[in-house]
mmCIF file of C-alpha atoms in Angstrom:
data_model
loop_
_atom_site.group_PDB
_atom_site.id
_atom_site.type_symbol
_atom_site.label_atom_id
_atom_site.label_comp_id
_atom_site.label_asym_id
_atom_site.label_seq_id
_atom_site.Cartn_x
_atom_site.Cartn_y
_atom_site.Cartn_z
ATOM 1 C CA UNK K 1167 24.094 -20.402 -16.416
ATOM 2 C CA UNK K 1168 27.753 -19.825 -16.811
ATOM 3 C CA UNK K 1169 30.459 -22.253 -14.886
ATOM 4 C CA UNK K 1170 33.946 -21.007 -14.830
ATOM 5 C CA UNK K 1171 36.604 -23.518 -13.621
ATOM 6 C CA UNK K 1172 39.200 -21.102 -12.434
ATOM 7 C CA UNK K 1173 42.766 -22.245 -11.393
ATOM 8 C CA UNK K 1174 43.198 -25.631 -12.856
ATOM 9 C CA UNK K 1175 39.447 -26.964 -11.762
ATOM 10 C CA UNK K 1176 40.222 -25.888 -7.930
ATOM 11 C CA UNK K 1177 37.031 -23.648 -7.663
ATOM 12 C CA UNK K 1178 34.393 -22.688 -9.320
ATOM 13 C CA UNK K 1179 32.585 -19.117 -9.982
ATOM 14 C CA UNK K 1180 28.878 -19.375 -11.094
ATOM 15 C CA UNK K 1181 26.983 -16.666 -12.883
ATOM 16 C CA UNK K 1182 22.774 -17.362 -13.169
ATOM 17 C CA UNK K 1183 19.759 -15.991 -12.924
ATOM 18 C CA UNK K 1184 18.970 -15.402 -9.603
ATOM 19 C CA UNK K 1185 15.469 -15.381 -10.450
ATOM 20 C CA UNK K 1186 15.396 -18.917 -10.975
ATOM 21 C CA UNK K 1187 14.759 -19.923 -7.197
ATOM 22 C CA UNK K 1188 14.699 -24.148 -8.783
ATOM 23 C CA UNK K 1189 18.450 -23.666 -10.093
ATOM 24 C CA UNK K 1190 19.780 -21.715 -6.654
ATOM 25 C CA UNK K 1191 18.413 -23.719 -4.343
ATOM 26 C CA UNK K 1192 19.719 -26.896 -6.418
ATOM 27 C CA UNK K 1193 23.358 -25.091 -5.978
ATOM 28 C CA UNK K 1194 22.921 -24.105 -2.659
ATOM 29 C CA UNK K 1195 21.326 -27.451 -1.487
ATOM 30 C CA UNK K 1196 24.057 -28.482 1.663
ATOM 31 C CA UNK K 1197 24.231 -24.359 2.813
ATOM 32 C CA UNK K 1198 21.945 -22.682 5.246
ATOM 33 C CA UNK K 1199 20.453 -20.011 3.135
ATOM 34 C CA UNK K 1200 18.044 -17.671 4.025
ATOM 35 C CA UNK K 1201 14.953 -19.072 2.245
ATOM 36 C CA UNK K 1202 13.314 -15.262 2.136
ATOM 37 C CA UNK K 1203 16.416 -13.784 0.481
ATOM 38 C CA UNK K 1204 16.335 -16.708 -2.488
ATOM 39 C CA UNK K 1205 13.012 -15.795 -2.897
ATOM 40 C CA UNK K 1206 13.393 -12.338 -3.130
ATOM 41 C CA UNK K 1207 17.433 -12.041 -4.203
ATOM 42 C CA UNK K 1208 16.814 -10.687 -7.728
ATOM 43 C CA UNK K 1209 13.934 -8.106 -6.449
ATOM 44 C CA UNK K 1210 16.688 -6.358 -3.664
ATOM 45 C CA UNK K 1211 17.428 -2.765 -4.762
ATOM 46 C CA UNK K 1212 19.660 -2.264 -1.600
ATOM 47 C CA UNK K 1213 22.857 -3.114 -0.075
ATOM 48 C CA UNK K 1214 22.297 -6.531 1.886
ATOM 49 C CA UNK K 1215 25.196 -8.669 3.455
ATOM 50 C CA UNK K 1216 24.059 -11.778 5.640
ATOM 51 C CA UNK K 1217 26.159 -15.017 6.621
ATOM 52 C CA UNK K 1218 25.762 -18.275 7.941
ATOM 53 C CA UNK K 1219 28.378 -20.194 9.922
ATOM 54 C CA UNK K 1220 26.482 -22.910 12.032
ATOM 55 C CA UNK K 1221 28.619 -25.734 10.333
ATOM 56 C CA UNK K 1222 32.288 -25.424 10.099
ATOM 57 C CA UNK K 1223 33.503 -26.479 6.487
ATOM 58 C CA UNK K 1224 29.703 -25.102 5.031
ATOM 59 C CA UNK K 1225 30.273 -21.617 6.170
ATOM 60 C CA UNK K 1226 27.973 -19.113 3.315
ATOM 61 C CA UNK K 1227 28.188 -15.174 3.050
ATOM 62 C CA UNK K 1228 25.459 -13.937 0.804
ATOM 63 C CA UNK K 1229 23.454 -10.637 -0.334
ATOM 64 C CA UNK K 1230 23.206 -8.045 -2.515
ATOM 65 C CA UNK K 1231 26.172 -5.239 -3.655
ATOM 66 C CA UNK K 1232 25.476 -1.834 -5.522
ATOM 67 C CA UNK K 1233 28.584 -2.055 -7.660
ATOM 68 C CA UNK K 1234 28.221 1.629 -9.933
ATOM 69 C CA UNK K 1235 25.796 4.563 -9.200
ATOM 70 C CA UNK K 1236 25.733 7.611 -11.238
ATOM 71 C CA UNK K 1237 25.999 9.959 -8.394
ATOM 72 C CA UNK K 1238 23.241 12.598 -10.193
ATOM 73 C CA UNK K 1239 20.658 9.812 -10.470
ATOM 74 C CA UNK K 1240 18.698 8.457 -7.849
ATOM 75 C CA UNK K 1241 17.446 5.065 -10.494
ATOM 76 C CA UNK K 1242 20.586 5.021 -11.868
ATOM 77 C CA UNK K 1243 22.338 1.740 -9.422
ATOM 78 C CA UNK K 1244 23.344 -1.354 -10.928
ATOM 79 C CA UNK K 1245 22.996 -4.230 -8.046
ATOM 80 C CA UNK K 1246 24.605 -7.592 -8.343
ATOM 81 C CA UNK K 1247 23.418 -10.635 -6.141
ATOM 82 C CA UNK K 1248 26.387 -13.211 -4.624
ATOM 83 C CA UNK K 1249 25.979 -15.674 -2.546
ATOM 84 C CA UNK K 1250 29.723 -17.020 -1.341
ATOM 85 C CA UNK K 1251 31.371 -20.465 -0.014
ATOM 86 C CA UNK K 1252 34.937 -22.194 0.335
ATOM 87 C CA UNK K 1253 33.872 -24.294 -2.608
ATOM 88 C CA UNK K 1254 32.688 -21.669 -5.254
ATOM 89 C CA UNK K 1255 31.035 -17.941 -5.983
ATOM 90 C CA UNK K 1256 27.699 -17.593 -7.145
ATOM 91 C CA UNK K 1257 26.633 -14.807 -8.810
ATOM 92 C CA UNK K 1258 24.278 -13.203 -11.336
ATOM 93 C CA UNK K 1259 25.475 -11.971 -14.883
ATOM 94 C CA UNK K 1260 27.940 -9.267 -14.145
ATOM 95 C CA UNK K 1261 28.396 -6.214 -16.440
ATOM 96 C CA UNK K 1262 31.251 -5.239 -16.077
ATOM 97 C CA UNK K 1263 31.578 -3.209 -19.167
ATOM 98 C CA UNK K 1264 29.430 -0.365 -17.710
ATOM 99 C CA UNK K 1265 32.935 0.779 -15.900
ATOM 100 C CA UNK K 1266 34.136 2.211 -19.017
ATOM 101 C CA UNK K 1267 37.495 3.348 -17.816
ATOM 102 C CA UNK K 1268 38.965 0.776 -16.344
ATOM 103 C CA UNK K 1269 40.136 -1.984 -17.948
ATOM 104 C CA UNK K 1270 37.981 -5.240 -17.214
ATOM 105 C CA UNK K 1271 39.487 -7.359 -19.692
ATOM 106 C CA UNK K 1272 41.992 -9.149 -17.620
ATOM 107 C CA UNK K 1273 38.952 -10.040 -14.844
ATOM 108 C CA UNK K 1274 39.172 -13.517 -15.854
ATOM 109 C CA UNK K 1275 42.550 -13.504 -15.720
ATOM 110 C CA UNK K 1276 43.153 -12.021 -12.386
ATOM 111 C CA UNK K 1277 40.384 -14.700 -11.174
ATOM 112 C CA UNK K 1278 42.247 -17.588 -12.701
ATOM 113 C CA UNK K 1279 45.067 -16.617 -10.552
ATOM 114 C CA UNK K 1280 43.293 -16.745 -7.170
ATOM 115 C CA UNK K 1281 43.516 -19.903 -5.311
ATOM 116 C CA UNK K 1282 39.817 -19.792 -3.609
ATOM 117 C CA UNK K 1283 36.619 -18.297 -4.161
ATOM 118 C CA UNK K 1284 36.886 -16.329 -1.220
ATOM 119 C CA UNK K 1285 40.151 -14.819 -3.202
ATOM 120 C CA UNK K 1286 38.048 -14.537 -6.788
ATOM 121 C CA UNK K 1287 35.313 -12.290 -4.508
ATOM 122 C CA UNK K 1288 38.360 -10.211 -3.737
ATOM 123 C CA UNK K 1289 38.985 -9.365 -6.937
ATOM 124 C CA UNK K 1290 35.433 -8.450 -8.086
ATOM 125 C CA UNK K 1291 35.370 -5.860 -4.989
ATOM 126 C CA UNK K 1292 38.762 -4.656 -5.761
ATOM 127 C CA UNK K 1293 37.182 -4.056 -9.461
ATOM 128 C CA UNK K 1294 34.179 -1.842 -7.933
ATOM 129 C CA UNK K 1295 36.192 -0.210 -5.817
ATOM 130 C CA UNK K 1296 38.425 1.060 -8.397
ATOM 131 C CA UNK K 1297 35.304 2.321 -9.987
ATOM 132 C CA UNK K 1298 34.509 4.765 -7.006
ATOM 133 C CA UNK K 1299 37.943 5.736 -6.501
ATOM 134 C CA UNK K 1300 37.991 7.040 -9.723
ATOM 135 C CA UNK K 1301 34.641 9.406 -9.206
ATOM 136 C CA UNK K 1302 36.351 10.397 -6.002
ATOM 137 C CA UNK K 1303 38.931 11.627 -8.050
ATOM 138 C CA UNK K 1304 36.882 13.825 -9.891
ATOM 139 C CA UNK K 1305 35.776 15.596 -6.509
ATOM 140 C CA UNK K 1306 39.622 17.215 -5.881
ATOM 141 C CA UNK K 1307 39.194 20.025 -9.154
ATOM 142 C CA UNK K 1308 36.009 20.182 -8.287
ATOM 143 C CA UNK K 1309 36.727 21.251 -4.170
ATOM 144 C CA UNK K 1310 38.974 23.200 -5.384
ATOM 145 C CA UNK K 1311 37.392 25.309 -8.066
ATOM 146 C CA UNK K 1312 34.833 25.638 -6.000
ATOM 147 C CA UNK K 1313 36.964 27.073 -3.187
ATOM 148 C CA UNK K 1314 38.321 29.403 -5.435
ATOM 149 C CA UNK K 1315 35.012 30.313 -6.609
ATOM 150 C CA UNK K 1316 33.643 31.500 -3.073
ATOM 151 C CA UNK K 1317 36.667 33.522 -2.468
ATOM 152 C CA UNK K 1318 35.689 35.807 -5.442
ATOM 153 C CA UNK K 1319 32.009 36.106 -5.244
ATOM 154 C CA UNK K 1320 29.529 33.919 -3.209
ATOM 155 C CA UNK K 1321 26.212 33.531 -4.374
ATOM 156 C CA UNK K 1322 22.834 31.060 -4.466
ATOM 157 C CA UNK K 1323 24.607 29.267 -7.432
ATOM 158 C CA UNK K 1324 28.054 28.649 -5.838
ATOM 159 C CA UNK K 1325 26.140 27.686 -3.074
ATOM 160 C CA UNK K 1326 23.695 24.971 -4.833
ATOM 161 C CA UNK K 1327 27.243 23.556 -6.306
ATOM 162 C CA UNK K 1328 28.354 23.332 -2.634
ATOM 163 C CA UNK K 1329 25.263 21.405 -1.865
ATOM 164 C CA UNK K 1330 25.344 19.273 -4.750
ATOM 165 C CA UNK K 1331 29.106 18.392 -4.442
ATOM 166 C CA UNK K 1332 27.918 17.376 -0.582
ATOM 167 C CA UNK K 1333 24.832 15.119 -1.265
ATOM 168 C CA UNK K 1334 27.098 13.288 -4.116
ATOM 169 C CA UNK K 1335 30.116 12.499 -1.380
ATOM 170 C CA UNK K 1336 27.249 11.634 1.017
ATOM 171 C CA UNK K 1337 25.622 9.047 -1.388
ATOM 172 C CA UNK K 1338 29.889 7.612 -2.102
ATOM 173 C CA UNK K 1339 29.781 7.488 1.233
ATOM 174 C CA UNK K 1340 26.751 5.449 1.616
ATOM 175 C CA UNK K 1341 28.240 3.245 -1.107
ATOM 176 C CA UNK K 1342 31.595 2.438 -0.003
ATOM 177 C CA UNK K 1343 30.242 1.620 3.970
ATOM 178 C CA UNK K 1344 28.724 -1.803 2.677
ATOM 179 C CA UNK K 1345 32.456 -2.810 0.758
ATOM 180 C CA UNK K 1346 33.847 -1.769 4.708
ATOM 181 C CA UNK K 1347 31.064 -4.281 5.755
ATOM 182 C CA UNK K 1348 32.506 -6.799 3.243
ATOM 183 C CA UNK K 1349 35.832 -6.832 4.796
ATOM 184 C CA UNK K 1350 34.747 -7.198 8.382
ATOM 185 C CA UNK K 1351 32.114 -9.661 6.961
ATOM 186 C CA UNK K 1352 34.577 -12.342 5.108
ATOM 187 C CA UNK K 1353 36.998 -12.968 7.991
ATOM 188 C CA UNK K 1354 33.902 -13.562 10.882
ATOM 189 C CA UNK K 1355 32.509 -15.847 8.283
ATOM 190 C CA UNK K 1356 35.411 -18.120 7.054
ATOM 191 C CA UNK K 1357 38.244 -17.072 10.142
ATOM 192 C CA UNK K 1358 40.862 -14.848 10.470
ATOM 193 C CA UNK K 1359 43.454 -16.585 7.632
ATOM 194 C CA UNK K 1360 41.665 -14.801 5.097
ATOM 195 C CA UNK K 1361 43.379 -11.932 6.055
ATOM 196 C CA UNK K 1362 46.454 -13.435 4.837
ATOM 197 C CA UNK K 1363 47.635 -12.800 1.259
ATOM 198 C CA UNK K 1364 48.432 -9.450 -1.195
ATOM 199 C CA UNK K 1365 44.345 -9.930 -2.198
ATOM 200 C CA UNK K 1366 42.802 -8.963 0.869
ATOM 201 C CA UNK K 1367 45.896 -6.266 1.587
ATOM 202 C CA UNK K 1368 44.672 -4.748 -1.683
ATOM 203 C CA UNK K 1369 41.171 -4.435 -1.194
ATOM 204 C CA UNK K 1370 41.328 -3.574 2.545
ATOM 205 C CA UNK K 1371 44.203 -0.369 1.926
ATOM 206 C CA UNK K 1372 41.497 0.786 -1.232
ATOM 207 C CA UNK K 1373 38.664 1.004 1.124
ATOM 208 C CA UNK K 1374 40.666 3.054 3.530
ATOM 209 C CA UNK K 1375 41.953 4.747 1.183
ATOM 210 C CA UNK K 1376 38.177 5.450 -0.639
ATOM 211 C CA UNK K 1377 36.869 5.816 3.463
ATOM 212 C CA UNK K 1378 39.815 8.639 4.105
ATOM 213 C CA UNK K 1379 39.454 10.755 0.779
ATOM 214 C CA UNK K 1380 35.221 10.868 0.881
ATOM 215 C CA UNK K 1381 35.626 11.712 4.645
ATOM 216 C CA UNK K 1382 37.961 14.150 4.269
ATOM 217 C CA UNK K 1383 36.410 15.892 1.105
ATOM 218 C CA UNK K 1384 32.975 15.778 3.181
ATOM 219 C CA UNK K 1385 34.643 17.497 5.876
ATOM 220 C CA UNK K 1386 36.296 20.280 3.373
ATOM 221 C CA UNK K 1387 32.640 20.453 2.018
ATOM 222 C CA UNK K 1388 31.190 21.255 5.519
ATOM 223 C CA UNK K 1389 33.909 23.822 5.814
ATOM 224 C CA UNK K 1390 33.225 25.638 2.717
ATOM 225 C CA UNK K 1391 29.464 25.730 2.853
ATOM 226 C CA UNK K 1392 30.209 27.662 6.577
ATOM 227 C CA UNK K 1393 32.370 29.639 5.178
ATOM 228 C CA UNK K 1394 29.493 30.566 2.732
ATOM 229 C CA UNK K 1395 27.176 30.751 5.893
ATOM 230 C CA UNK K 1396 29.627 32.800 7.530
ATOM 231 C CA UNK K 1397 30.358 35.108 4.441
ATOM 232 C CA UNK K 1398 26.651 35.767 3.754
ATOM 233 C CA UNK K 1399 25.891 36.363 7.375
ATOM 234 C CA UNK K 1400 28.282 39.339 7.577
ATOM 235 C CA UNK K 1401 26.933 40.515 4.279
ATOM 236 C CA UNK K 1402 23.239 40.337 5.669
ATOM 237 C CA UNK K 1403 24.624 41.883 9.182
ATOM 238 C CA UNK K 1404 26.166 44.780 6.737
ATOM 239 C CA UNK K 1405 22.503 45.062 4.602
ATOM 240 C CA UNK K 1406 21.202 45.604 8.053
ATOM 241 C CA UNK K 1407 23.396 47.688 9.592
ATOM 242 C CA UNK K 1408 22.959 50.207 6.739
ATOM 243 C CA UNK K 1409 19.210 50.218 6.121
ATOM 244 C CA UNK K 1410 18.744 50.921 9.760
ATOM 245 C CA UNK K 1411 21.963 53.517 9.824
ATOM 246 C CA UNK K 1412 19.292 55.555 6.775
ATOM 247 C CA UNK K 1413 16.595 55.007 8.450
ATOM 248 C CA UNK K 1414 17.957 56.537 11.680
ATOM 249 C CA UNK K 1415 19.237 59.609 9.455
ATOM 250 C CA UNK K 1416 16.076 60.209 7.958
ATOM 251 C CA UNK K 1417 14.289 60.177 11.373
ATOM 252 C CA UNK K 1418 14.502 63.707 11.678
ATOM 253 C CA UNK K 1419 12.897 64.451 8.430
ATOM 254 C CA UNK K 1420 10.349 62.089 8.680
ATOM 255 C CA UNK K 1421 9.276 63.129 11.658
ATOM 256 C CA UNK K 1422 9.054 66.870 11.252
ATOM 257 C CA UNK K 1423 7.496 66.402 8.160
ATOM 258 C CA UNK K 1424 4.636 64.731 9.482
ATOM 259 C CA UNK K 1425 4.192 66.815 12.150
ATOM 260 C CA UNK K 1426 4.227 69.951 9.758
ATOM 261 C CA UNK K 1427 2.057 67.754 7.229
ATOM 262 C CA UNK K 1428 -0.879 67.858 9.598
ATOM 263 C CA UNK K 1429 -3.975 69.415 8.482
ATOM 264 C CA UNK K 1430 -5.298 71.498 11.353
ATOM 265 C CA UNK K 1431 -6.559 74.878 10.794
ATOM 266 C CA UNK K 1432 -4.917 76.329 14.057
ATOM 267 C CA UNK K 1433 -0.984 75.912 13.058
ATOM 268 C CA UNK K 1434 1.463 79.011 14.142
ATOM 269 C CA UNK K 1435 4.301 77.988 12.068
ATOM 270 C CA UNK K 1436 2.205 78.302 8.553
ATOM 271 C CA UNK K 1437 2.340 82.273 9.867
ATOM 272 C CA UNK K 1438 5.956 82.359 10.249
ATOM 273 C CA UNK K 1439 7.984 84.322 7.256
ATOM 274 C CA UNK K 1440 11.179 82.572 7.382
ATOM 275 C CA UNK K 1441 9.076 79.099 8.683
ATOM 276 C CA UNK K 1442 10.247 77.136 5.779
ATOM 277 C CA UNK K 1443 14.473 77.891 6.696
ATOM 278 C CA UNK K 1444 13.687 77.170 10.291
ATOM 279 C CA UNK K 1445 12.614 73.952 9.133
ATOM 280 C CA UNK K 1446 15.314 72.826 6.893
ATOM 281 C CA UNK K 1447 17.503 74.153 9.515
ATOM 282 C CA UNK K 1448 15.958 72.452 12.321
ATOM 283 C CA UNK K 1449 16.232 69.214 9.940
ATOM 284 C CA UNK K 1450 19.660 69.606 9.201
ATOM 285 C CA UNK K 1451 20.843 70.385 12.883
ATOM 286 C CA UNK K 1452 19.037 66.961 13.917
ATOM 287 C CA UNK K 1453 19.980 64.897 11.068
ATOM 288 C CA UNK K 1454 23.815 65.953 11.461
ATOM 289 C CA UNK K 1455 23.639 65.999 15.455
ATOM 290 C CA UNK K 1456 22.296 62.146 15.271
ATOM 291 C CA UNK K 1457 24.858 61.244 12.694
ATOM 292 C CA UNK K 1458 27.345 62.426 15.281
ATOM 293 C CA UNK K 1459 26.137 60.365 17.842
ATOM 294 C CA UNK K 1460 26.056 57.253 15.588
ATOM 295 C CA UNK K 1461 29.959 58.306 15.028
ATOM 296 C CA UNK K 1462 30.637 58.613 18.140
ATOM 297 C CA UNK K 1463 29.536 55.201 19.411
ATOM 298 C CA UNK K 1464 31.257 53.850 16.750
ATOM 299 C CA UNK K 1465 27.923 52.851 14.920
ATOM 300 C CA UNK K 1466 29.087 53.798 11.831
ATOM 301 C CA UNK K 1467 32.087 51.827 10.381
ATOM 302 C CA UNK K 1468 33.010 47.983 10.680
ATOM 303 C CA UNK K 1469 31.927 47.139 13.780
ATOM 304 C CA UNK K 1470 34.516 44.793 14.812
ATOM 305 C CA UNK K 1471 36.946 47.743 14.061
ATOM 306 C CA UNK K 1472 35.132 49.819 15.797
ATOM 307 C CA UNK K 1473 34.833 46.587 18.903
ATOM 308 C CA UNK K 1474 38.876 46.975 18.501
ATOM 309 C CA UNK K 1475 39.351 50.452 18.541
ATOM 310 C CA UNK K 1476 37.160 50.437 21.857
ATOM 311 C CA UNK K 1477 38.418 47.917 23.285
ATOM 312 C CA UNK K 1478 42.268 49.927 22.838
ATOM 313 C CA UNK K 1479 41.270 52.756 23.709
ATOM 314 C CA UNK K 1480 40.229 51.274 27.330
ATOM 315 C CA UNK K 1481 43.191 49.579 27.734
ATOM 316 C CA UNK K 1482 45.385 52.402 27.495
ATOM 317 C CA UNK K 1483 43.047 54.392 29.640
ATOM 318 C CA UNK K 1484 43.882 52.069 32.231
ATOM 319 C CA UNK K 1485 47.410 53.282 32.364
#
């Protein structure tokens, strides 16, 4: 167990082992704690926020934070457990040093500064929150390259990336909700004056701010991947369009050919001297008379040119 008497003695911040249910409950002896959570604090894998406020002056927020997350990982989150007073912060063993760029050395500092533990809890959210902002950073080159990226050539591996770059801002998302949680949470637990101060400004304009930018690049996401959607719709509509335009042109042949293919013994044409010309003829006249009609309706360009050029050349019949 590690006391630190922060601002001349005026409150304390704990760090234990929140396995050791003897040594918590020996802390948290005149607070209304959930007896399940102490039991089962150091097991919690999850985000947890709970509160108790049944006694003014004894008021106790407490649960568990995700604090980093390596968005590729699904194992990869580091929880801390806190449970949090006007008297003093309890918390387990905090490793800080796992945020490798930013600088944590002035923590203690910044702590010895604040005048309440409330304030000191401030500061250790303001800490993980600079953490995310910085991977949210990362996601603006990576939006954009992949923007870029789809305007040149769209394919099943700018598409993964899309889908990848989604899930991760999902997963941000689902990690900066429970620091939103935080903020609502302190004030309903210990009143509305712990709004007041540059602390709680700080931390409540960097979760808007982390909020804003995930939302935002989700939405830009969701854009791109129907644009993608969009882009390989057309290009499957266009496939389509001219698999079915050959087969139509090949009609002809197919179909006289399998008529003249037949095997019966009573066929006049096999007689006829000049039967093989007055087949490729009859092919040709069919193949190019259907092609006209495919022209003609407008079958065979862009279609939405062609919807235009329709759509004109009514209008201007109507005058």
């Amino acid at each position: 167990m590690r006391r630190h008497n922060l601002n001349d003695g005026s409150w304390q911040w704990i760090e234990m082992d929140f396995g050791d249910r003897t040594a918590m409950e020996k802390q948290l002896v005149d607070y209304s704690v959930d007896k399940v959570w102490l039991e089962q604090a150091n097991q919690m894998d999850v985000n947890n926020l709970q509160m108790d406020t049944t006694y003014k002056g004894k008021e106790v927020l407490w649960g568990s934070l995700i604090y980093d997350h390596n968005l590729s990982d699904s194992d990869s989150e580091k929880i801390f457990h806190f449970c949090l007073t006007r008297n003093f912060l309890l918390t387990d063993y905090l490793k800080f040093e796992v945020f490798h760029s930013i600088n944590t050395s002035n923590t203690m500092t910044k702590m010895n500064h604040t005048h309440t533990p409330i304030e000191g809890f401030m500061v250790i959210i303001n800490i993980i929150l600079n953490n995310y902002l910085q991977k949210i950073d990362v996601f603006e080159k990576r939006i954009n390259d992949l923007l870029w990226r789809l305007e040149k050539k769209n394919n099943e591996a700018v598409l993964e990336q899309i889908m990848n770059c989604r899930h991760q801002l999902i997963v941000l998302k689902g990690l900066i909700l429970p620091l939103k949680e935080i903020e609502l949470g302190v004030p309903e637990a210990f009143g509305e004056e712990t709004k007041n101060g540059t602390i709680f400004y700080k931390m409540q304009q960097r979760i808007d701010r982390a909020y804003t930018l995930v939302s935002e690049y989700s939405i830009e996401i969701g854009n791109m991947a129907e644009l993608e959607s969009v882009k390989a719709d057309v290009r499957g509509n266009e496939i389509m369009k001219t698999l079915t335009i050959v087969t139509v042109l090949f009609t002809p042949l197919m179909a006289w050919s399998a008529l003249w293919g037949m095997n019966f013994t009573h066929m006049p044409e096999l007689d006829y001297k000049y039967g093989y010309l007055f087949a490729g003829l009859l092919i040709t006249v069919n193949t190019i008379a259907i092609y006209l009609f495919l022209l003609n309706k407008g079958w065979m360009g862009d279609l939405l040119n062609s919807a235009k050029k329709s759509k004109k050349k009514k209008s201007n019949s109507t005058y």
